[in-house]
Amino acid sequence: MDCMMPVMDGLTATKEIRRWEKEVGSGKITIIALTASVLEEDIQNCFAAGMDAYLPKPYKSNQLFELFNELKLA
């Protein structure tokens, strides 16, 4: 999830997805924060919004695949 999207930022979108999951009783969707910000406060805001992991931009594909493995998504 890109944290700096137009119209609705990634934090708000994640909160809405988590609200929807509870509302309909669905399983949890894995959400990974993708952002150029490396400030600790911004990273913590991602987790507080309900994101499962954080990956700073720019990133290499192998970093993304490693994260998938850590989250058991591969």
PDB file of C-alpha atoms in Angstrom:
ATOM      1  CA  MET A   1       0.000   0.000   0.000  1.00  0.00           C
ATOM      2  CA  ASP A   2       1.523   3.291  -1.064  1.00  0.00           C
ATOM      3  CA  CYS A   3       1.236   5.656   1.873  1.00  0.00           C
ATOM      4  CA  MET A   4       1.114   8.818  -0.244  1.00  0.00           C
ATOM      5  CA  MET A   5      -1.686   8.172  -2.730  1.00  0.00           C
ATOM      6  CA  PRO A   6      -3.899  10.951  -4.075  1.00  0.00           C
ATOM      7  CA  VAL A   7      -7.560  11.164  -2.995  1.00  0.00           C
ATOM      8  CA  MET A   8      -7.147   8.681  -0.099  1.00  0.00           C
ATOM      9  CA  ASP A   9      -3.761   8.093   1.512  1.00  0.00           C
ATOM     10  CA  GLY A  10      -2.584   4.602   2.372  1.00  0.00           C
ATOM     11  CA  LEU A  11      -3.156   5.017   6.101  1.00  0.00           C
ATOM     12  CA  THR A  12      -6.810   5.922   5.590  1.00  0.00           C
ATOM     13  CA  ALA A  13      -7.264   3.174   2.992  1.00  0.00           C
ATOM     14  CA  THR A  14      -5.798   0.616   5.401  1.00  0.00           C
ATOM     15  CA  LYS A  15      -8.099   1.733   8.205  1.00  0.00           C
ATOM     16  CA  GLU A  16     -11.075   1.398   5.847  1.00  0.00           C
ATOM     17  CA  ILE A  17      -9.995  -2.090   4.764  1.00  0.00           C
ATOM     18  CA  ARG A  18      -9.617  -3.181   8.404  1.00  0.00           C
ATOM     19  CA  ARG A  19     -13.055  -1.713   9.211  1.00  0.00           C
ATOM     20  CA  TRP A  20     -14.576  -3.568   6.249  1.00  0.00           C
ATOM     21  CA  GLU A  21     -12.918  -6.848   7.289  1.00  0.00           C
ATOM     22  CA  LYS A  22     -14.553  -6.604  10.708  1.00  0.00           C
ATOM     23  CA  GLU A  23     -17.889  -5.540   9.242  1.00  0.00           C
ATOM     24  CA  VAL A  24     -18.181  -8.491   6.869  1.00  0.00           C
ATOM     25  CA  GLY A  25     -16.215 -10.973   8.944  1.00  0.00           C
ATOM     26  CA  SER A  26     -13.664 -11.640   6.237  1.00  0.00           C
ATOM     27  CA  GLY A  27     -10.168 -12.964   6.721  1.00  0.00           C
ATOM     28  CA  LYS A  28      -7.346 -10.492   7.205  1.00  0.00           C
ATOM     29  CA  ILE A  29      -5.755  -9.096   4.055  1.00  0.00           C
ATOM     30  CA  THR A  30      -1.981  -8.636   4.329  1.00  0.00           C
ATOM     31  CA  ILE A  31      -1.059  -4.987   3.792  1.00  0.00           C
ATOM     32  CA  ILE A  32       2.541  -3.868   3.307  1.00  0.00           C
ATOM     33  CA  ALA A  33       3.396  -0.182   3.650  1.00  0.00           C
ATOM     34  CA  LEU A  34       5.461   1.186   0.763  1.00  0.00           C
ATOM     35  CA  THR A  35       6.831   4.639   1.440  1.00  0.00           C
ATOM     36  CA  ALA A  36       9.889   6.811   0.933  1.00  0.00           C
ATOM     37  CA  SER A  37       9.637   8.014   4.525  1.00  0.00           C
ATOM     38  CA  VAL A  38      12.037   6.437   6.987  1.00  0.00           C
ATOM     39  CA  LEU A  39      10.971   8.542   9.960  1.00  0.00           C
ATOM     40  CA  GLU A  40      10.154   6.348  12.958  1.00  0.00           C
ATOM     41  CA  GLU A  41       6.900   8.261  13.563  1.00  0.00           C
ATOM     42  CA  ASP A  42       5.710   7.577   9.998  1.00  0.00           C
ATOM     43  CA  ILE A  43       6.623   3.900  10.269  1.00  0.00           C
ATOM     44  CA  GLN A  44       4.733   3.606  13.561  1.00  0.00           C
ATOM     45  CA  ASN A  45       1.721   5.351  11.971  1.00  0.00           C
ATOM     46  CA  CYS A  46       1.673   2.627   9.307  1.00  0.00           C
ATOM     47  CA  PHE A  47       1.491  -0.096  11.944  1.00  0.00           C
ATOM     48  CA  ALA A  48      -1.047   1.860  13.994  1.00  0.00           C
ATOM     49  CA  ALA A  49      -3.282   2.080  10.905  1.00  0.00           C
ATOM     50  CA  GLY A  50      -3.229  -1.716  10.670  1.00  0.00           C
ATOM     51  CA  MET A  51      -0.489  -2.429   8.155  1.00  0.00           C
ATOM     52  CA  ASP A  52       1.387  -5.696   8.627  1.00  0.00           C
ATOM     53  CA  ALA A  53       4.837  -4.731   7.398  1.00  0.00           C
ATOM     54  CA  TYR A  54       6.884  -1.817   6.105  1.00  0.00           C
ATOM     55  CA  LEU A  55       9.196  -1.568   3.097  1.00  0.00           C
ATOM     56  CA  PRO A  56      11.017   1.695   2.326  1.00  0.00           C
ATOM     57  CA  LYS A  57      11.205   2.996  -1.242  1.00  0.00           C
ATOM     58  CA  PRO A  58      13.137   2.552  -3.369  1.00  0.00           C
ATOM     59  CA  TYR A  59      13.311  -1.190  -2.868  1.00  0.00           C
ATOM     60  CA  LYS A  60      14.616  -4.084  -4.915  1.00  0.00           C
ATOM     61  CA  SER A  61      12.445  -6.996  -5.934  1.00  0.00           C
ATOM     62  CA  ASN A  62      14.470  -9.400  -3.787  1.00  0.00           C
ATOM     63  CA  GLN A  63      13.634  -7.282  -0.713  1.00  0.00           C
ATOM     64  CA  LEU A  64       9.947  -7.613  -1.514  1.00  0.00           C
ATOM     65  CA  PHE A  65      10.260 -11.379  -1.997  1.00  0.00           C
ATOM     66  CA  GLU A  66      12.167 -11.702   1.291  1.00  0.00           C
ATOM     67  CA  LEU A  67       9.352  -9.840   3.015  1.00  0.00           C
ATOM     68  CA  PHE A  68       6.797 -12.155   1.380  1.00  0.00           C
ATOM     69  CA  ASN A  69       8.731 -15.115   2.800  1.00  0.00           C
ATOM     70  CA  GLU A  70       8.848 -13.547   6.272  1.00  0.00           C
ATOM     71  CA  LEU A  71       5.089 -12.982   6.151  1.00  0.00           C
ATOM     72  CA  LYS A  72       4.538 -16.502   4.761  1.00  0.00           C
ATOM     73  CA  LEU A  73       3.059 -15.112   1.522  1.00  0.00           C
ATOM     74  CA  ALA A  74       5.384 -16.847  -0.926  1.00  0.00           C
TER      75      ALA A  74
END
